[in-house]
C-alpha positions as a Python dict, from the first residue, in 0.01 Angstrom:
ca = {
    (1, 'X'): (0, 0, 0),
    (2, 'X'): (293, -53, -112),
    (3, 'X'): (330, 11, -530),
    (4, 'X'): (352, -347, -698),
    (5, 'X'): (517, -378, -1063),
    (6, 'X'): (365, -580, -1358),
    (7, 'X'): (557, -865, -1497),
    (8, 'X'): (692, -785, -1817),
    (9, 'X'): (683, -1086, -2089),
    (10, 'X'): (947, -970, -2316),
    (11, 'X'): (934, -872, -2723),
    (12, 'X'): (1135, -1176, -2815),
    (13, 'X'): (971, -1434, -2651),
    (14, 'X'): (692, -1315, -2868),
    (15, 'X'): (855, -1318, -3197),
    (16, 'X'): (951, -1640, -3108),
    (17, 'X'): (601, -1739, -3078),
    (18, 'X'): (467, -1521, -3354),
    (19, 'X'): (330, -1854, -3521),
    (20, 'X'): (205, -1978, -3259),
    (21, 'X'): (-32, -1657, -3107),
    (22, 'X'): (-163, -1701, -3537),
    (23, 'X'): (-331, -1998, -3494),
    (24, 'X'): (-425, -1961, -3060),
    (25, 'X'): (-309, -1714, -2862),
    (26, 'X'): (-474, -1847, -2576),
    (27, 'X'): (-148, -2165, -2472),
    (28, 'X'): (107, -1854, -2472),
    (29, 'X'): (-142, -1648, -2278),
    (30, 'X'): (-211, -1940, -2023),
    (31, 'X'): (194, -1999, -2005),
    (32, 'X'): (233, -1637, -1913),
    (33, 'X'): (-57, -1684, -1661),
    (34, 'X'): (145, -1982, -1496),
    (35, 'X'): (448, -1791, -1462),
    (36, 'X'): (394, -1452, -1429),
    (37, 'X'): (27, -1381, -1217),
    (38, 'X'): (-263, -1337, -1280),
    (39, 'X'): (-173, -978, -1455),
    (40, 'X'): (151, -975, -1690),
    (41, 'X'): (302, -695, -1922),
    (42, 'X'): (385, -797, -2272),
    (43, 'X'): (500, -557, -2596),
    (44, 'X'): (348, -631, -2972),
    (45, 'X'): (570, -413, -3144),
    (46, 'X'): (634, -50, -3281),
    (47, 'X'): (644, 25, -2864),
    (48, 'X'): (308, -157, -2821),
    (49, 'X'): (217, -283, -2511),
    (50, 'X'): (-54, -494, -2415),
    (51, 'X'): (-151, -580, -2021),
    (52, 'X'): (-290, -920, -1970),
    (53, 'X'): (-448, -999, -1618),
    (54, 'X'): (-739, -1274, -1528),
    (55, 'X'): (-818, -1089, -1240),
    (56, 'X'): (-1226, -1081, -1146),
    (57, 'X'): (-1145, -792, -933),
    (58, 'X'): (-925, -571, -1162),
    (59, 'X'): (-1186, -656, -1459),
    (60, 'X'): (-1495, -538, -1221),
    (61, 'X'): (-1205, -209, -1136),
    (62, 'X'): (-1242, -122, -1482),
    (63, 'X'): (-1587, -228, -1625),
    (64, 'X'): (-1823, -137, -1356),
    (65, 'X'): (-1649, 59, -1019),
    (66, 'X'): (-1391, 293, -1197),
    (67, 'X'): (-1616, 297, -1550),
    (68, 'X'): (-1560, 650, -1625),
    (69, 'X'): (-1203, 582, -1628),
    (70, 'X'): (-1198, 346, -1911),
    (71, 'X'): (-1324, 325, -2257),
    (72, 'X'): (-1284, 55, -2521),
    (73, 'X'): (-928, 38, -2705),
    (74, 'X'): (-900, 123, -3052),
    (75, 'X'): (-938, -211, -3151),
    (76, 'X'): (-1309, -208, -3215),
    (77, 'X'): (-1370, 168, -3210),
    (78, 'X'): (-1149, 236, -3467),
    (79, 'X'): (-1032, -74, -3593),
    (80, 'X'): (-1401, -278, -3568),
    (81, 'X'): (-1560, 28, -3649),
    (82, 'X'): (-1427, 100, -3967),
    (83, 'X'): (-1553, -224, -4104),
    (84, 'X'): (-1872, -249, -3897),
    (85, 'X'): (-1915, 166, -3792),
    (86, 'X'): (-2012, 407, -3523),
    (87, 'X'): (-2270, 173, -3359),
    (88, 'X'): (-2441, 47, -3014),
    (89, 'X'): (-2079, -139, -2984),
    (90, 'X'): (-1843, 45, -3129),
    (91, 'X'): (-1927, 403, -3036),
    (92, 'X'): (-1782, 610, -2718),
    (93, 'X'): (-1803, 829, -2475),
    (94, 'X'): (-2188, 1061, -2554),
    (95, 'X'): (-2270, 904, -2860),
    (96, 'X'): (-2285, 536, -2654),
    (97, 'X'): (-2479, 698, -2401),
    (98, 'X'): (-2712, 809, -2641),
    (99, 'X'): (-2727, 503, -2884),
    (100, 'X'): (-2777, 277, -2582),
    (101, 'X'): (-3064, 540, -2390),
    (102, 'X'): (-3193, 504, -2786),
    (103, 'X'): (-3208, 154, -2832),
    (104, 'X'): (-3190, -13, -2493),
    (105, 'X'): (-3624, 9, -2503),
    (106, 'X'): (-3571, -238, -2842),
    (107, 'X'): (-3404, -519, -2633),
    (108, 'X'): (-3615, -514, -2281),
    (109, 'X'): (-3741, -852, -2247),
    (110, 'X'): (-4134, -747, -2264),
    (111, 'X'): (-4078, -647, -2592),
    (112, 'X'): (-3857, -914, -2688),
    (113, 'X'): (-4188, -1136, -2594),
    (114, 'X'): (-4331, -988, -2940),
    (115, 'X'): (-4006, -1148, -3180),
    (116, 'X'): (-4032, -1478, -3027),
    (117, 'X'): (-4250, -1683, -3266),
    (118, 'X'): (-4005, -1546, -3592),
    (119, 'X'): (-3755, -1696, -3383),
    (120, 'X'): (-3902, -2055, -3261),
    (121, 'X'): (-4018, -2022, -3693),
    (122, 'X'): (-3622, -1913, -3766),
    (123, 'X'): (-3453, -2231, -3538),
    (124, 'X'): (-3718, -2500, -3595),
    (125, 'X'): (-3688, -2382, -3990),
    (126, 'X'): (-3302, -2405, -3958),
    (127, 'X'): (-3300, -2745, -3742),
    (128, 'X'): (-3445, -2984, -4051),
    (129, 'X'): (-3123, -2911, -4181),
    (130, 'X'): (-3005, -3183, -3956),
    (131, 'X'): (-2892, -3524, -4142),
    (132, 'X'): (-2994, -3823, -3816),
    (133, 'X'): (-2757, -4047, -3758),
    (134, 'X'): (-2470, -3944, -3973),
    (135, 'X'): (-2109, -3729, -3830),
    (136, 'X'): (-2186, -3403, -3971),
    (137, 'X'): (-2022, -3039, -3833),
    (138, 'X'): (-2270, -2873, -3628),
    (139, 'X'): (-2120, -2575, -3670),
    (140, 'X'): (-2256, -2466, -4044),
    (141, 'X'): (-2605, -2480, -3924),
    (142, 'X'): (-2559, -2318, -3592),
    (143, 'X'): (-2384, -2037, -3750),
    (144, 'X'): (-2678, -2013, -4055),
    (145, 'X'): (-2942, -2135, -3791),
    (146, 'X'): (-2807, -1755, -3546),
    (147, 'X'): (-2775, -1540, -3888),
    (148, 'X'): (-3139, -1624, -4019),
    (149, 'X'): (-3274, -1594, -3641),
    (150, 'X'): (-3159, -1240, -3640),
    (151, 'X'): (-3274, -1188, -3970),
    (152, 'X'): (-3618, -1305, -3870),
    (153, 'X'): (-3591, -1062, -3547),
    (154, 'X'): (-3504, -816, -3766),
    (155, 'X'): (-3661, -836, -4080),
    (156, 'X'): (-3973, -1042, -4006),
    (157, 'X'): (-4050, -1072, -4439),
    (158, 'X'): (-3913, -1319, -4640),
    (159, 'X'): (-3595, -1183, -4806),
    (160, 'X'): (-3393, -1341, -5099),
    (161, 'X'): (-3172, -1637, -4990),
    (162, 'X'): (-2875, -1487, -5230),
    (163, 'X'): (-2874, -1149, -5067),
    (164, 'X'): (-2875, -1348, -4681),
    (165, 'X'): (-2598, -1596, -4788),
    (166, 'X'): (-2454, -1274, -4915),
    (167, 'X'): (-2460, -1082, -4550),
    (168, 'X'): (-2346, -1338, -4372),
    (169, 'X'): (-2023, -1459, -4609),
    (170, 'X'): (-1948, -1039, -4591),
    (171, 'X'): (-1929, -988, -4197),
    (172, 'X'): (-1756, -1310, -4143),
    (173, 'X'): (-1496, -1172, -4411),
    (174, 'X'): (-1465, -877, -4274),
    (175, 'X'): (-1408, -1007, -3918),
    (176, 'X'): (-1113, -1270, -4024),
    (177, 'X'): (-975, -974, -4150),
    (178, 'X'): (-945, -787, -3839),
    (179, 'X'): (-829, -1062, -3666),
    (180, 'X'): (-537, -1125, -3947),
    (181, 'X'): (-430, -726, -3896),
    (182, 'X'): (-451, -777, -3524),
    (183, 'X'): (-225, -1124, -3513),
    (184, 'X'): (12, -957, -3756),
    (185, 'X'): (15, -619, -3645),
    (186, 'X'): (413, -605, -3840),
    (187, 'X'): (240, -671, -4244),
    (188, 'X'): (99, -343, -4042),
    (189, 'X'): (185, -159, -4423),
    (190, 'X'): (109, -448, -4630),
    (191, 'X'): (-268, -497, -4497),
    (192, 'X'): (-298, -106, -4550),
    (193, 'X'): (-92, -23, -4843),
    (194, 'X'): (-100, -358, -5015),
    (195, 'X'): (-498, -360, -5114),
    (196, 'X'): (-680, -646, -4792),
    (197, 'X'): (-781, -336, -4610),
    (198, 'X'): (-890, -188, -4863),
    (199, 'X'): (-1094, -495, -5079),
    (200, 'X'): (-1282, -542, -4695),
    (201, 'X'): (-1421, -253, -4647),
    (202, 'X'): (-1532, -273, -5036),
    (203, 'X'): (-1673, -566, -4981),
    (204, 'X'): (-1895, -421, -4631),
    (205, 'X'): (-1998, -96, -4833),
    (206, 'X'): (-2191, -347, -5057),
    (207, 'X'): (-2366, -520, -4771),
    (208, 'X'): (-2477, -150, -4709),
    (209, 'X'): (-2577, -132, -4956),
    (210, 'X'): (-2811, -440, -4967),
    (211, 'X'): (-2931, -325, -4604),
    (212, 'X'): (-3056, -17, -4722),
    (213, 'X'): (-3227, -178, -5006),
    (214, 'X'): (-3409, -315, -4648),
    (215, 'X'): (-3496, -30, -4474),
    (216, 'X'): (-3600, 179, -4861),
    (217, 'X'): (-3862, -139, -4895),
    (218, 'X'): (-3998, -165, -4564),
    (219, 'X'): (-4013, 250, -4539),
    (220, 'X'): (-4210, 232, -4874),
    (221, 'X'): (-4460, -35, -4798),
    (222, 'X'): (-4579, 127, -4483),
    (223, 'X'): (-4639, -178, -4370),
    (224, 'X'): (-4566, -272, -3939),
    (225, 'X'): (-4467, -626, -3843),
    (226, 'X'): (-4380, -488, -3437),
    (227, 'X'): (-3989, -701, -3531),
    (228, 'X'): (-3619, -520, -3468),
    (229, 'X'): (-3621, -251, -3745),
    (230, 'X'): (-3960, -102, -3698),
    (231, 'X'): (-3844, -62, -3302),
    (232, 'X'): (-3524, 132, -3497),
    (233, 'X'): (-3756, 322, -3726),
    (234, 'X'): (-3987, 386, -3452),
    (235, 'X'): (-3675, 550, -3236),
    (236, 'X'): (-3563, 944, -3103),
    (237, 'X'): (-3415, 1051, -2963),
    (238, 'X'): (-3498, 1270, -2670),
    (239, 'X'): (-3539, 1602, -2882),
    (240, 'X'): (-3805, 1378, -3102),
    (241, 'X'): (-3564, 1332, -3454),
    (242, 'X'): (-3504, 968, -3552),
    (243, 'X'): (-3171, 766, -3655),
    (244, 'X'): (-3072, 965, -3960),
    (245, 'X'): (-2992, 622, -4281),
    (246, 'X'): (-2580, 641, -4202),
    (247, 'X'): (-2636, 532, -3786),
    (248, 'X'): (-2963, 284, -3864),
    (249, 'X'): (-2703, 143, -4109),
    (250, 'X'): (-2388, 123, -3858),
    (251, 'X'): (-2637, -49, -3592),
    (252, 'X'): (-2843, -264, -3783),
    (253, 'X'): (-2439, -410, -3888),
    (254, 'X'): (-2345, -436, -3595),
    (255, 'X'): (-2666, -650, -3464),
    (256, 'X'): (-2584, -873, -3735),
    (257, 'X'): (-2204, -905, -3650),
    (258, 'X'): (-2268, -942, -3265),
    (259, 'X'): (-2582, -1088, -3229),
    (260, 'X'): (-2504, -1380, -3471),
    (261, 'X'): (-2172, -1505, -3376),
    (262, 'X'): (-2155, -1541, -3055),
    (263, 'X'): (-2456, -1761, -3065),
    (264, 'X'): (-2375, -1980, -3296),
    (265, 'X'): (-2014, -2051, -3134),
    (266, 'X'): (-2169, -2092, -2826),
    (267, 'X'): (-2464, -2275, -2897),
    (268, 'X'): (-2221, -2590, -3130),
    (269, 'X'): (-2019, -2550, -2780),
    (270, 'X'): (-2323, -2640, -2567),
    (271, 'X'): (-2432, -2954, -2767),
    (272, 'X'): (-2078, -3105, -2786),
    (273, 'X'): (-2074, -3085, -2455),
    (274, 'X'): (-2391, -3261, -2463),
    (275, 'X'): (-2266, -3514, -2657),
    (276, 'X'): (-1946, -3558, -2430),
    (277, 'X'): (-2231, -3599, -2117),
    (278, 'X'): (-2499, -3812, -2200),
    (279, 'X'): (-2622, -3826, -1816),
    (280, 'X'): (-2653, -3419, -1853),
    (281, 'X'): (-2845, -3448, -2156),
    (282, 'X'): (-3082, -3657, -1984),
    (283, 'X'): (-3132, -3466, -1706),
    (284, 'X'): (-3241, -3198, -1911),
    (285, 'X'): (-3463, -3405, -2173),
    (286, 'X'): (-3692, -3533, -1888),
    (287, 'X'): (-3777, -3118, -1796),
    (288, 'X'): (-3842, -3042, -2195),
    (289, 'X'): (-4086, -3378, -2150),
    (290, 'X'): (-4214, -3222, -1863),
    (291, 'X'): (-4243, -2849, -1935),
    (292, 'X'): (-4301, -2881, -2311),
    (293, 'X'): (-4499, -2651, -2540),
    (294, 'X'): (-4828, -2860, -2697),
    (295, 'X'): (-4778, -3065, -3024),
    (296, 'X'): (-4940, -2978, -3323),
    (297, 'X'): (-5065, -2579, -3229),
    (298, 'X'): (-4876, -2225, -3283),
    (299, 'X'): (-4740, -2118, -2949),
    (300, 'X'): (-4842, -1745, -2903),
    (301, 'X'): (-4472, -1528, -2773),
    (302, 'X'): (-4639, -1548, -2480),
    (303, 'X'): (-4650, -1903, -2451),
    (304, 'X'): (-4300, -1911, -2617),
    (305, 'X'): (-4200, -1730, -2307),
    (306, 'X'): (-4358, -1917, -2015),
    (307, 'X'): (-4231, -2259, -2181),
    (308, 'X'): (-3854, -2069, -2163),
    (309, 'X'): (-3921, -1925, -1836),
    (310, 'X'): (-3957, -2342, -1724),
    (311, 'X'): (-3652, -2432, -1902),
    (312, 'X'): (-3398, -2366, -1528),
    (313, 'X'): (-3183, -2647, -1569),
    (314, 'X'): (-3192, -2543, -2009),
    (315, 'X'): (-2997, -2213, -1934),
    (316, 'X'): (-2808, -2351, -1656),
    (317, 'X'): (-2704, -2600, -1921),
    (318, 'X'): (-2588, -2311, -2176),
    (319, 'X'): (-2422, -2113, -1844),
    (320, 'X'): (-2235, -2330, -1789),
    (321, 'X'): (-2103, -2430, -2107),
    (322, 'X'): (-2116, -2004, -2200),
    (323, 'X'): (-1843, -2053, -1858),
    (324, 'X'): (-1599, -2220, -2018),
    (325, 'X'): (-1647, -2142, -2346),
    (326, 'X'): (-1736, -1817, -2360),
    (327, 'X'): (-1785, -1700, -2710),
    (328, 'X'): (-1702, -1340, -2591),
    (329, 'X'): (-1317, -1435, -2456),
    (330, 'X'): (-1197, -1154, -2396),
    (331, 'X'): (-1275, -766, -2265),
    (332, 'X'): (-1110, -470, -2368),
    (333, 'X'): (-1012, -138, -2254),
    (334, 'X'): (-789, 162, -2219),
    (335, 'X'): (-796, 364, -1930),
    (336, 'X'): (-913, 755, -1934),
    (337, 'X'): (-629, 891, -1657),
    (338, 'X'): (-308, 698, -1470),
    (339, 'X'): (-503, 489, -1178),
    (340, 'X'): (-467, 212, -952),
    (341, 'X'): (-550, -161, -824),
    (342, 'X'): (-410, -338, -548),
    (343, 'X'): (-79, -133, -566),
    (344, 'X'): (-3, -212, -965),
    (345, 'X'): (21, 127, -1140),
    (346, 'X'): (-196, 182, -1470),
    (347, 'X'): (-101, 460, -1604),
    (348, 'X'): (-312, 647, -1841),
    (349, 'X'): (-346, 473, -2176),
    (350, 'X'): (-261, 113, -2120),
    (351, 'X'): (-402, -112, -2311),
    (352, 'X'): (-600, -391, -2096),
    (353, 'X'): (-664, -731, -2203),
    (354, 'X'): (-878, -923, -1920),
    (355, 'X'): (-905, -1333, -2052),
    (356, 'X'): (-1239, -1389, -1974),
    (357, 'X'): (-1258, -1741, -2024),
    (358, 'X'): (-947, -1730, -1845),
    (359, 'X'): (-1115, -1560, -1552),
    (360, 'X'): (-1415, -1864, -1645),
    (361, 'X'): (-1171, -2156, -1550),
    (362, 'X'): (-967, -1957, -1290),
    (363, 'X'): (-897, -2193, -962),
    (364, 'X'): (-913, -1991, -669),
    (365, 'X'): (-1294, -1870, -834),
    (366, 'X'): (-1464, -2252, -945),
    (367, 'X'): (-1393, -2549, -736),
    (368, 'X'): (-1329, -2808, -1092),
    (369, 'X'): (-1297, -2576, -1340),
    (370, 'X'): (-1201, -2806, -1600),
    (371, 'X'): (-1548, -3005, -1481),
    (372, 'X'): (-1837, -2956, -1639),
    (373, 'X'): (-2139, -2906, -1402),
    (374, 'X'): (-2401, -2734, -1472),
    (375, 'X'): (-2526, -2721, -1097),
    (376, 'X'): (-2271, -2474, -1049),
    (377, 'X'): (-2534, -2218, -1239),
    (378, 'X'): (-2814, -2296, -1028),
    (379, 'X'): (-3079, -2053, -792),
    (380, 'X'): (-2951, -1793, -1105),
    (381, 'X'): (-2627, -1836, -856),
    (382, 'X'): (-2414, -1665, -1237),
    (383, 'X'): (-2560, -1342, -1181),
    (384, 'X'): (-2379, -1326, -843),
    (385, 'X'): (-2055, -1486, -915),
    (386, 'X'): (-1727, -1239, -911),
    (387, 'X'): (-1595, -1397, -1177),
    (388, 'X'): (-1838, -1534, -1447),
    (389, 'X'): (-1900, -1225, -1741),
    (390, 'X'): (-2036, -1448, -2070),
    (391, 'X'): (-2213, -1105, -2171),
    (392, 'X'): (-1913, -838, -2022),
    (393, 'X'): (-2016, -595, -1723),
    (394, 'X'): (-2112, -292, -1590),
    (395, 'X'): (-2298, -2, -1825),
    (396, 'X'): (-2162, -151, -2152),
    (397, 'X'): (-2290, -598, -2050),
    (398, 'X'): (-2442, -701, -2412),
    (399, 'X'): (-2726, -565, -2446),
    (400, 'X'): (-2852, -826, -2675),
    (401, 'X'): (-2800, -1046, -2340),
    (402, 'X'): (-3162, -1173, -2275),
    (403, 'X'): (-3222, -1216, -2638),
    (404, 'X'): (-2903, -1483, -2650),
    (405, 'X'): (-3078, -1662, -2374),
    (406, 'X'): (-3436, -1636, -2490),
    (407, 'X'): (-3321, -1757, -2881),
    (408, 'X'): (-3067, -2051, -2742),
    (409, 'X'): (-3293, -2211, -2478),
    (410, 'X'): (-3547, -2286, -2732),
    (411, 'X'): (-3239, -2426, -3013),
    (412, 'X'): (-3129, -2579, -2714),
    (413, 'X'): (-3481, -2696, -2610),
    (414, 'X'): (-3579, -2813, -2964),
    (415, 'X'): (-3256, -3040, -3101),
    (416, 'X'): (-3263, -3267, -2748),
    (417, 'X'): (-3676, -3302, -2776),
    (418, 'X'): (-3531, -3463, -3106),
    (419, 'X'): (-3240, -3634, -3125),
    (420, 'X'): (-3040, -3788, -2891),
    (421, 'X'): (-2679, -3629, -2955),
    (422, 'X'): (-2374, -3836, -2988),
    (423, 'X'): (-2012, -3702, -2996),
    (424, 'X'): (-1719, -3864, -3045),
    (425, 'X'): (-1416, -3961, -2787),
    (426, 'X'): (-1156, -3632, -2904),
    (427, 'X'): (-1145, -3372, -2709),
    (428, 'X'): (-1328, -3029, -2787),
    (429, 'X'): (-1093, -2792, -3056),
    (430, 'X'): (-1125, -2447, -3095),
    (431, 'X'): (-1066, -2179, -3326),
    (432, 'X'): (-991, -1844, -3136),
    (433, 'X'): (-1114, -1535, -3398),
    (434, 'X'): (-1263, -1177, -3267),
    (435, 'X'): (-1481, -1486, -3083),
    (436, 'X'): (-1402, -1790, -2943),
    (437, 'X'): (-1510, -2014, -3261),
    (438, 'X'): (-1524, -2444, -3198),
    (439, 'X'): (-1399, -2654, -3459),
    (440, 'X'): (-1431, -2956, -3592),
    (441, 'X'): (-1774, -2976, -3434),
    (442, 'X'): (-1829, -3373, -3512),
    (443, 'X'): (-2172, -3488, -3393),
    (444, 'X'): (-2475, -3753, -3470),
    (445, 'X'): (-2804, -3690, -3438),
    (446, 'X'): (-2984, -3976, -3330),
    (447, 'X'): (-3394, -3947, -3341),
    (448, 'X'): (-3594, -4025, -2991),
    (449, 'X'): (-3780, -4283, -3087),
}
């Protein structure tokens, strides 16, 4: 096959759009995709270039078919890791393999069943904060809901709200700092020597001390709760040893970071879409009512699981929402050795960034890609679609994908069962940070009679 040059976007264009990119880089990238094609190269300064691609075949090549030749970039393995440690999300190579093998059983569907009542309790408690018949920004409620769900799944027992709020503040502040680092590489020296990075690392150390207190309290109590913390404490490597304290805290911190923000984003976008599509909302309501759990009874974990499995249309609604607004809207990789794809030479050490949001809306792979149509995911079509990566792909697919889907189905059905969602008429607003966040998600919730 004849070699194809990857089209280049000049550095001067990047500089001219710097303020715009800091606020929202997606329109800039979209313009380059339209002009240059599905893969282009962008110089971002200091001798650094990034290859952007919305070619799903290229993504599968790097994430799955030739995944041994690709690893995560410094964005996660170094820059994010300095805030959250070397856990499953940020580890590479042999360490990642060992940790994945150790932690995988805790996220097996059978293990997650034992957490469903805890998840349901957290959801119902947080949804009580919805003020009916009043326009409200729903994101803070779902953000707290997702965080509290992770807390309940990890620790089960009641924890002082002030400590949970502090943990949430720290994890979100660290991510915002990382976004500033990534979008303003020309301020790298100031960030490093001017104090912002040092300040946020100190904050994260405070979070680790809070988590250490939770772990020590559990160990000293000798009680079992069959939650994620118990599973992590019970986990053993091949030689029979347990995780040391630092590794355990790294994994817990990463569960907080990765486990709440993507879910809260997805739930908020789903509510916004339902509010703008009342016919889909009513169809979803009909399915919920037909299969709803009995009122005034405390369901068992197996009852809740059966209900989740019955909610096929709710699952389709969430999958379609994550197609239009994927929380993990980009995937980064770097190749160990030189490679090629469809005639494009990929030199050793190339920084690759796959735009999931562009892949999910690519007109060559989706019919009417801007339309909200959950029916496109009937019959588990999402599992087979070649251009759908809401949880990544290959061996490093998100380990918590089943937990996230269970939680989102329960949250969405609980809201729609209680309320009719009414949205404002303006377009859905986004705020791309480390994840794709909603902005000004103002909705009105009218109680169903």
